[in-house]
mmCIF file of C-alpha atoms in Angstrom:
data_model
loop_
_atom_site.group_PDB
_atom_site.id
_atom_site.type_symbol
_atom_site.label_atom_id
_atom_site.label_comp_id
_atom_site.label_asym_id
_atom_site.label_seq_id
_atom_site.Cartn_x
_atom_site.Cartn_y
_atom_site.Cartn_z
ATOM 1 C CA UNK A 660 0.000 0.000 0.000
ATOM 2 C CA UNK A 661 2.829 2.407 0.906
ATOM 3 C CA UNK A 662 4.708 1.537 -2.277
ATOM 4 C CA UNK A 663 1.687 2.417 -4.400
ATOM 5 C CA UNK A 664 1.307 5.753 -2.568
ATOM 6 C CA UNK A 665 4.933 6.593 -3.221
ATOM 7 C CA UNK A 666 4.488 5.795 -6.910
ATOM 8 C CA UNK A 667 1.372 7.949 -7.111
ATOM 9 C CA UNK A 668 3.100 10.864 -5.348
ATOM 10 C CA UNK A 669 6.196 10.748 -7.591
ATOM 11 C CA UNK A 670 4.626 12.735 -10.484
ATOM 12 C CA UNK A 671 3.421 15.373 -8.007
ATOM 13 C CA UNK A 672 6.898 15.785 -6.500
ATOM 14 C CA UNK A 673 8.445 15.960 -9.970
ATOM 15 C CA UNK A 674 5.934 18.615 -11.017
ATOM 16 C CA UNK A 675 6.676 20.662 -7.901
ATOM 17 C CA UNK A 676 10.407 20.520 -8.649
ATOM 18 C CA UNK A 677 9.799 21.689 -12.199
ATOM 19 C CA UNK A 678 7.664 24.590 -10.959
ATOM 20 C CA UNK A 679 10.354 25.604 -8.470
ATOM 21 C CA UNK A 680 13.010 25.423 -11.172
ATOM 22 C CA UNK A 681 10.906 27.563 -13.507
ATOM 23 C CA UNK A 682 10.280 30.103 -10.744
ATOM 24 C CA UNK A 683 13.994 30.169 -9.972
ATOM 25 C CA UNK A 684 14.726 30.842 -13.641
ATOM 26 C CA UNK A 685 12.021 33.484 -13.972
ATOM 27 C CA UNK A 686 12.955 35.367 -10.804
ATOM 28 C CA UNK A 687 15.825 37.311 -12.439
ATOM 29 C CA UNK A 688 13.503 38.244 -15.300
ATOM 30 C CA UNK A 689 11.047 39.692 -12.786
ATOM 31 C CA UNK A 690 13.725 42.182 -11.715
ATOM 32 C CA UNK A 691 14.878 42.910 -15.274
ATOM 33 C CA UNK A 692 11.390 43.249 -16.768
ATOM 34 C CA UNK A 693 10.509 46.779 -15.471
ATOM 35 C CA UNK A 694 13.787 48.239 -16.732
ATOM 36 C CA UNK A 695 13.438 46.309 -19.995
ATOM 37 C CA UNK A 696 9.918 47.640 -20.565
ATOM 38 C CA UNK A 697 11.082 51.170 -19.758
ATOM 39 C CA UNK A 698 13.995 50.797 -22.203
ATOM 40 C CA UNK A 699 11.800 49.403 -24.972
ATOM 41 C CA UNK A 700 9.091 52.061 -24.564
ATOM 42 C CA UNK A 701 11.292 55.136 -24.137
ATOM 43 C CA UNK A 702 14.380 54.201 -26.182
ATOM 44 C CA UNK A 703 13.829 51.474 -28.764
ATOM 45 C CA UNK A 704 10.320 52.514 -29.806
ATOM 46 C CA UNK A 705 11.262 56.197 -30.331
ATOM 47 C CA UNK A 706 14.259 55.089 -32.408
ATOM 48 C CA UNK A 707 11.964 52.978 -34.586
ATOM 49 C CA UNK A 708 9.555 55.915 -34.904
ATOM 50 C CA UNK A 709 12.404 58.261 -35.801
ATOM 51 C CA UNK A 710 13.624 55.896 -38.504
ATOM 52 C CA UNK A 711 10.084 55.734 -39.886
ATOM 53 C CA UNK A 712 9.893 59.540 -39.996
ATOM 54 C CA UNK A 713 13.245 59.682 -41.798
ATOM 55 C CA UNK A 714 11.607 57.932 -44.754
ATOM 56 C CA UNK A 715 9.068 60.735 -45.216
ATOM 57 C CA UNK A 716 8.940 64.411 -46.051
ATOM 58 C CA UNK A 717 6.894 66.112 -43.322
ATOM 59 C CA UNK A 718 6.681 69.602 -41.876
ATOM 60 C CA UNK A 719 5.620 68.364 -38.433
ATOM 61 C CA UNK A 720 2.180 69.980 -38.592
ATOM 62 C CA UNK A 721 0.202 68.827 -41.610
ATOM 63 C CA UNK A 722 -1.561 65.481 -41.739
ATOM 64 C CA UNK A 723 0.040 64.618 -45.094
ATOM 65 C CA UNK A 724 3.357 62.770 -45.082
ATOM 66 C CA UNK A 725 5.028 62.045 -48.404
ATOM 67 C CA UNK A 726 7.048 58.848 -48.568
ATOM 68 C CA UNK A 727 10.477 59.481 -50.108
ATOM 69 C CA UNK A 728 12.390 56.370 -49.034
ATOM 70 C CA UNK A 729 16.110 57.002 -48.569
ATOM 71 C CA UNK A 730 16.068 60.419 -50.245
ATOM 72 C CA UNK A 731 16.684 62.219 -46.927
ATOM 73 C CA UNK A 732 19.814 60.126 -46.389
ATOM 74 C CA UNK A 733 21.032 60.895 -49.912
ATOM 75 C CA UNK A 734 20.475 64.603 -49.244
ATOM 76 C CA UNK A 735 22.367 64.277 -45.974
ATOM 77 C CA UNK A 736 25.419 62.724 -47.621
ATOM 78 C CA UNK A 737 25.655 65.598 -50.101
ATOM 79 C CA UNK A 738 24.896 68.380 -47.594
ATOM 80 C CA UNK A 739 28.039 70.514 -46.976
ATOM 81 C CA UNK A 740 26.580 72.047 -43.808
ATOM 82 C CA UNK A 741 26.062 68.606 -42.318
ATOM 83 C CA UNK A 742 29.661 67.596 -42.972
ATOM 84 C CA UNK A 743 30.871 70.910 -41.579
ATOM 85 C CA UNK A 744 28.878 70.160 -38.428
ATOM 86 C CA UNK A 745 30.322 66.646 -38.360
ATOM 87 C CA UNK A 746 33.837 68.109 -38.566
ATOM 88 C CA UNK A 747 33.076 70.389 -35.606
ATOM 89 C CA UNK A 748 31.978 67.332 -33.644
ATOM 90 C CA UNK A 749 35.288 65.633 -34.431
ATOM 91 C CA UNK A 750 37.178 68.687 -33.168
ATOM 92 C CA UNK A 751 34.946 68.626 -30.098
ATOM 93 C CA UNK A 752 35.811 64.951 -29.490
ATOM 94 C CA UNK A 753 39.566 65.553 -29.625
ATOM 95 C CA UNK A 754 39.343 68.563 -27.300
ATOM 96 C CA UNK A 755 36.947 66.951 -24.825
ATOM 97 C CA UNK A 756 39.132 63.849 -24.563
ATOM 98 C CA UNK A 757 42.398 65.761 -24.189
ATOM 99 C CA UNK A 758 41.325 68.606 -21.875
ATOM 100 C CA UNK A 759 38.870 67.286 -19.258
ATOM 101 C CA UNK A 760 40.129 63.689 -19.187
ATOM 102 C CA UNK A 761 43.753 64.826 -18.797
ATOM 103 C CA UNK A 762 42.889 67.484 -16.211
ATOM 104 C CA UNK A 763 40.630 65.084 -14.335
ATOM 105 C CA UNK A 764 43.390 62.465 -14.188
ATOM 106 C CA UNK A 765 46.016 64.971 -13.008
ATOM 107 C CA UNK A 766 43.746 66.547 -10.368
ATOM 108 C CA UNK A 767 42.715 63.105 -9.093
ATOM 109 C CA UNK A 768 46.367 62.133 -8.746
ATOM 110 C CA UNK A 769 47.213 65.350 -6.903
ATOM 111 C CA UNK A 770 44.297 64.913 -4.502
ATOM 112 C CA UNK A 771 45.293 61.313 -3.838
ATOM 113 C CA UNK A 772 48.780 62.273 -2.661
ATOM 114 C CA UNK A 773 49.277 62.021 1.114
ATOM 115 C CA UNK A 774 49.855 65.092 3.266
ATOM 116 C CA UNK A 775 47.712 67.560 1.305
ATOM 117 C CA UNK A 776 45.567 69.820 3.497
ATOM 118 C CA UNK A 777 42.033 70.804 2.599
ATOM 119 C CA UNK A 778 41.456 67.852 0.282
ATOM 120 C CA UNK A 779 37.696 67.885 0.925
ATOM 121 C CA UNK A 780 37.520 71.561 -0.048
ATOM 122 C CA UNK A 781 39.352 70.977 -3.322
ATOM 123 C CA UNK A 782 37.252 67.920 -4.147
ATOM 124 C CA UNK A 783 34.011 69.847 -3.680
ATOM 125 C CA UNK A 784 35.354 72.876 -5.580
ATOM 126 C CA UNK A 785 36.550 70.856 -8.561
ATOM 127 C CA UNK A 786 33.347 68.829 -8.715
ATOM 128 C CA UNK A 787 30.974 71.787 -8.329
ATOM 129 C CA UNK A 788 30.776 72.653 -12.082
ATOM 130 C CA UNK A 789 29.365 69.164 -12.740
ATOM 131 C CA UNK A 790 26.181 69.811 -10.747
ATOM 132 C CA UNK A 791 25.463 73.170 -12.410
ATOM 133 C CA UNK A 792 22.893 73.196 -15.200
ATOM 134 C CA UNK A 793 24.461 73.565 -18.635
ATOM 135 C CA UNK A 794 21.907 76.246 -19.425
ATOM 136 C CA UNK A 795 23.218 78.307 -16.500
ATOM 137 C CA UNK A 796 26.798 77.530 -17.542
ATOM 138 C CA UNK A 797 26.099 78.760 -21.070
ATOM 139 C CA UNK A 798 24.575 82.008 -19.817
ATOM 140 C CA UNK A 799 27.429 82.687 -17.385
ATOM 141 C CA UNK A 800 30.110 82.015 -19.999
ATOM 142 C CA UNK A 801 28.261 84.271 -22.420
ATOM 143 C CA UNK A 802 28.742 87.039 -19.881
ATOM 144 C CA UNK A 803 32.408 86.102 -19.412
ATOM 145 C CA UNK A 804 33.043 86.274 -23.167
ATOM 146 C CA UNK A 805 31.041 89.455 -23.732
ATOM 147 C CA UNK A 806 33.354 91.936 -25.564
ATOM 148 C CA UNK A 807 31.859 94.970 -23.788
ATOM 149 C CA UNK A 808 31.575 94.075 -20.109
ATOM 150 C CA UNK A 809 32.890 90.500 -20.021
ATOM 151 C CA UNK A 810 35.388 89.540 -17.327
ATOM 152 C CA UNK A 811 37.829 88.005 -19.811
ATOM 153 C CA UNK A 812 38.252 90.967 -22.157
ATOM 154 C CA UNK A 813 38.106 93.474 -19.281
ATOM 155 C CA UNK A 814 40.957 91.658 -17.537
ATOM 156 C CA UNK A 815 43.014 91.537 -20.724
ATOM 157 C CA UNK A 816 42.539 95.276 -21.267
ATOM 158 C CA UNK A 817 43.453 95.985 -17.639
ATOM 159 C CA UNK A 818 46.831 94.336 -18.171
ATOM 160 C CA UNK A 819 47.378 96.120 -21.480
ATOM 161 C CA UNK A 820 46.681 93.094 -23.659
ATOM 162 C CA UNK A 821 44.129 94.809 -25.858
ATOM 163 C CA UNK A 822 45.194 92.792 -28.896
ATOM 164 C CA UNK A 823 43.963 89.646 -27.124
ATOM 165 C CA UNK A 824 40.556 91.144 -26.266
ATOM 166 C CA UNK A 825 38.445 89.518 -28.978
ATOM 167 C CA UNK A 826 34.758 88.973 -29.683
ATOM 168 C CA UNK A 827 35.181 85.330 -28.685
ATOM 169 C CA UNK A 828 31.672 84.198 -29.592
ATOM 170 C CA UNK A 829 31.336 86.507 -32.581
ATOM 171 C CA UNK A 830 34.488 85.503 -34.447
ATOM 172 C CA UNK A 831 34.251 82.318 -36.569
ATOM 173 C CA UNK A 832 37.910 81.617 -35.776
ATOM 174 C CA UNK A 833 37.492 81.572 -31.989
ATOM 175 C CA UNK A 834 33.874 80.652 -31.289
ATOM 176 C CA UNK A 835 34.233 76.853 -31.315
ATOM 177 C CA UNK A 836 37.282 76.907 -29.068
ATOM 178 C CA UNK A 837 35.548 79.281 -26.661
ATOM 179 C CA UNK A 838 32.558 76.974 -26.310
ATOM 180 C CA UNK A 839 34.817 73.937 -25.860
ATOM 181 C CA UNK A 840 36.593 75.675 -22.968
ATOM 182 C CA UNK A 841 33.235 76.396 -21.314
ATOM 183 C CA UNK A 842 32.050 72.815 -21.818
ATOM 184 C CA UNK A 843 35.293 71.213 -20.614
ATOM 185 C CA UNK A 844 35.042 73.298 -17.429
ATOM 186 C CA UNK A 845 31.848 71.410 -16.567
ATOM 187 C CA UNK A 846 33.235 67.949 -17.315
ATOM 188 C CA UNK A 847 36.706 67.639 -15.822
ATOM 189 C CA UNK A 848 35.233 67.367 -12.305
ATOM 190 C CA UNK A 849 33.287 64.272 -13.333
ATOM 191 C CA UNK A 850 36.441 62.676 -14.729
ATOM 192 C CA UNK A 851 38.326 63.607 -11.559
ATOM 193 C CA UNK A 852 35.808 61.872 -9.281
ATOM 194 C CA UNK A 853 35.843 58.679 -11.374
ATOM 195 C CA UNK A 854 39.652 58.551 -11.441
ATOM 196 C CA UNK A 855 39.940 59.437 -7.754
ATOM 197 C CA UNK A 856 37.609 56.659 -6.678
ATOM 198 C CA UNK A 857 39.547 54.203 -8.866
ATOM 199 C CA UNK A 858 42.891 55.325 -7.418
ATOM 200 C CA UNK A 859 41.649 54.758 -3.895
ATOM 201 C CA UNK A 860 41.007 51.120 -4.799
ATOM 202 C CA UNK A 861 44.528 50.427 -6.104
ATOM 203 C CA UNK A 862 46.750 48.044 -4.181
ATOM 204 C CA UNK A 863 49.240 50.186 -2.176
ATOM 205 C CA UNK A 864 51.860 47.423 -2.288
ATOM 206 C CA UNK A 865 52.713 48.434 -5.878
ATOM 207 C CA UNK A 866 53.618 51.952 -4.793
ATOM 208 C CA UNK A 867 55.469 50.775 -1.690
ATOM 209 C CA UNK A 868 57.621 48.495 -3.827
ATOM 210 C CA UNK A 869 58.255 51.307 -6.299
ATOM 211 C CA UNK A 870 59.259 53.637 -3.466
ATOM 212 C CA UNK A 871 61.727 51.069 -2.139
ATOM 213 C CA UNK A 872 63.239 50.873 -5.628
ATOM 214 C CA UNK A 873 63.776 54.631 -5.596
ATOM 215 C CA UNK A 874 60.923 55.497 -7.945
ATOM 216 C CA UNK A 875 59.791 59.120 -7.711
ATOM 217 C CA UNK A 876 56.167 60.142 -7.227
ATOM 218 C CA UNK A 877 55.636 61.281 -10.801
ATOM 219 C CA UNK A 878 57.276 58.110 -12.103
ATOM 220 C CA UNK A 879 54.878 56.005 -10.024
ATOM 221 C CA UNK A 880 52.014 57.969 -11.552
ATOM 222 C CA UNK A 881 53.167 57.396 -15.126
ATOM 223 C CA UNK A 882 54.392 53.802 -14.900
ATOM 224 C CA UNK A 883 52.079 52.347 -12.240
ATOM 225 C CA UNK A 884 48.931 54.430 -11.726
ATOM 226 C CA UNK A 885 48.051 55.053 -15.369
ATOM 227 C CA UNK A 886 48.515 51.414 -16.506
ATOM 228 C CA UNK A 887 46.428 50.180 -13.560
ATOM 229 C CA UNK A 888 43.670 52.638 -14.508
ATOM 230 C CA UNK A 889 43.529 51.408 -18.100
ATOM 231 C CA UNK A 890 39.958 50.097 -17.884
ATOM 232 C CA UNK A 891 38.706 53.217 -16.102
ATOM 233 C CA UNK A 892 40.403 55.480 -18.653
ATOM 234 C CA UNK A 893 38.761 53.456 -21.431
ATOM 235 C CA UNK A 894 35.357 53.964 -19.800
ATOM 236 C CA UNK A 895 35.829 57.713 -19.326
ATOM 237 C CA UNK A 896 37.133 58.213 -22.880
ATOM 238 C CA UNK A 897 34.204 56.228 -24.296
ATOM 239 C CA UNK A 898 31.781 58.364 -22.294
ATOM 240 C CA UNK A 899 33.514 61.478 -23.642
ATOM 241 C CA UNK A 900 33.215 60.185 -27.215
ATOM 242 C CA UNK A 901 29.483 59.593 -26.895
ATOM 243 C CA UNK A 902 28.847 62.893 -25.095
ATOM 244 C CA UNK A 903 30.857 64.809 -27.715
ATOM 245 C CA UNK A 904 28.691 63.457 -30.527
ATOM 246 C CA UNK A 905 25.490 64.245 -28.629
ATOM 247 C CA UNK A 906 26.473 67.757 -27.536
ATOM 248 C CA UNK A 907 23.640 70.227 -28.029
ATOM 249 C CA UNK A 908 22.505 72.298 -25.062
ATOM 250 C CA UNK A 909 25.567 74.443 -24.322
ATOM 251 C CA UNK A 910 26.133 75.189 -28.028
ATOM 252 C CA UNK A 911 22.464 76.066 -28.506
ATOM 253 C CA UNK A 912 22.467 78.385 -25.489
ATOM 254 C CA UNK A 913 25.719 80.170 -26.301
ATOM 255 C CA UNK A 914 25.604 80.586 -30.094
ATOM 256 C CA UNK A 915 22.887 78.385 -31.622
ATOM 257 C CA UNK A 916 25.505 77.248 -34.117
ATOM 258 C CA UNK A 917 26.589 80.702 -35.217
ATOM 259 C CA UNK A 918 28.092 82.866 -36.425
ATOM 260 C CA UNK A 919 27.668 81.612 -39.991
ATOM 261 C CA UNK A 920 27.482 77.966 -38.801
ATOM 262 C CA UNK A 921 31.047 78.184 -37.476
ATOM 263 C CA UNK A 922 30.037 76.486 -34.214
ATOM 264 C CA UNK A 923 27.328 74.258 -35.683
ATOM 265 C CA UNK A 924 27.376 70.684 -34.404
ATOM 266 C CA UNK A 925 25.210 67.772 -35.478
ATOM 267 C CA UNK A 926 22.833 68.237 -32.565
ATOM 268 C CA UNK A 927 22.087 71.890 -33.310
ATOM 269 C CA UNK A 928 21.912 71.272 -37.066
ATOM 270 C CA UNK A 929 19.447 68.443 -36.512
ATOM 271 C CA UNK A 930 17.320 70.659 -34.272
ATOM 272 C CA UNK A 931 17.355 73.500 -36.799
ATOM 273 C CA UNK A 932 16.374 71.184 -39.648
ATOM 274 C CA UNK A 933 13.536 69.507 -37.757
ATOM 275 C CA UNK A 934 12.016 72.409 -35.818
ATOM 276 C CA UNK A 935 13.262 75.704 -37.275
ATOM 277 C CA UNK A 936 13.063 74.694 -40.944
ATOM 278 C CA UNK A 937 10.117 72.266 -40.494
ATOM 279 C CA UNK A 938 12.043 69.411 -42.144
ATOM 280 C CA UNK A 939 11.140 66.704 -39.651
ATOM 281 C CA UNK A 940 12.027 63.863 -42.004
ATOM 282 C CA UNK A 941 15.458 65.290 -42.747
ATOM 283 C CA UNK A 942 16.102 65.993 -39.086
ATOM 284 C CA UNK A 943 15.129 62.393 -38.279
ATOM 285 C CA UNK A 944 17.560 61.131 -40.901
ATOM 286 C CA UNK A 945 20.334 63.168 -39.263
ATOM 287 C CA UNK A 946 19.515 61.705 -35.845
ATOM 288 C CA UNK A 947 19.525 58.127 -37.180
ATOM 289 C CA UNK A 948 22.839 58.726 -38.934
ATOM 290 C CA UNK A 949 24.255 60.159 -35.707
ATOM 291 C CA UNK A 950 23.102 57.117 -33.730
ATOM 292 C CA UNK A 951 24.762 54.780 -36.232
ATOM 293 C CA UNK A 952 28.024 56.750 -36.074
ATOM 294 C CA UNK A 953 28.017 56.611 -32.258
ATOM 295 C CA UNK A 954 27.436 52.848 -32.268
ATOM 296 C CA UNK A 955 30.135 52.169 -34.871
ATOM 297 C CA UNK A 956 32.761 54.376 -33.234
ATOM 298 C CA UNK A 957 31.972 52.981 -29.773
ATOM 299 C CA UNK A 958 32.305 49.374 -30.949
ATOM 300 C CA UNK A 959 35.542 50.082 -32.841
ATOM 301 C CA UNK A 960 37.035 51.936 -29.885
ATOM 302 C CA UNK A 961 36.073 49.221 -27.381
ATOM 303 C CA UNK A 962 37.569 46.483 -29.563
ATOM 304 C CA UNK A 963 40.735 48.486 -30.050
ATOM 305 C CA UNK A 964 41.009 49.210 -26.314
ATOM 306 C CA UNK A 965 40.411 45.578 -25.369
ATOM 307 C CA UNK A 966 42.959 44.387 -27.912
ATOM 308 C CA UNK A 967 45.572 46.780 -26.611
#
């Protein structure tokens, strides 16, 4: 009798084990699902909608949308203003990798050295530009660069350097560099915090051994600290690459791409095409092209960094 009961209960026990195994497998999905739904609804679906719009000619208001296929992309490839904007983005990338990443790494190293007083004050001061709105940053730097009452030109004139007092945002030769300086001021603090936190996690035995071998502080930084921070540097540089391609707000606030498109970047050109010129389809094509460029450059850079 007991043997028959055991046989009859065996399928039930097996079913319970299967249910538990399925629940154990589905539990991680329960945590991932909300973020996945959010990502699909607010990222993937808008990208699909943008690609659909890029296949039409539409002014953004009328109910009539004319299908043109890949014509917007063909127009984009032959548009000199677009390629000029793309070139400005490439200049922006080089500057935003060299200036804030280098400054952030150097400041993080200096703040990690023992015996420095007021480290907390310097950390807060250097990081403060990061928390300021870029709209406010653009307005303040507009005042700094103002040729009439701006702090920069007034200081140069005070010291007799009138030949250096220029209309920084009004001269096509200086406007892009002026905006890059303002933007890098808001970003080096972020790089500094990332590098500083990584340096605090390094094994001190490396530096103790180097000190016993007579290695100087700056030599330890170059030959030990930087190689150990390789992965962190790769992450920060990749973030700078992506942010440099997506830059929009500070350029829009300070110059809106002017004068004469000399500070135009892809973000501002896309905005002008879609909303100022009512070419929503063309603006969508620019955004899709920009997304593809970001993906390709990010993948190539990551593979190159991992290989090295």
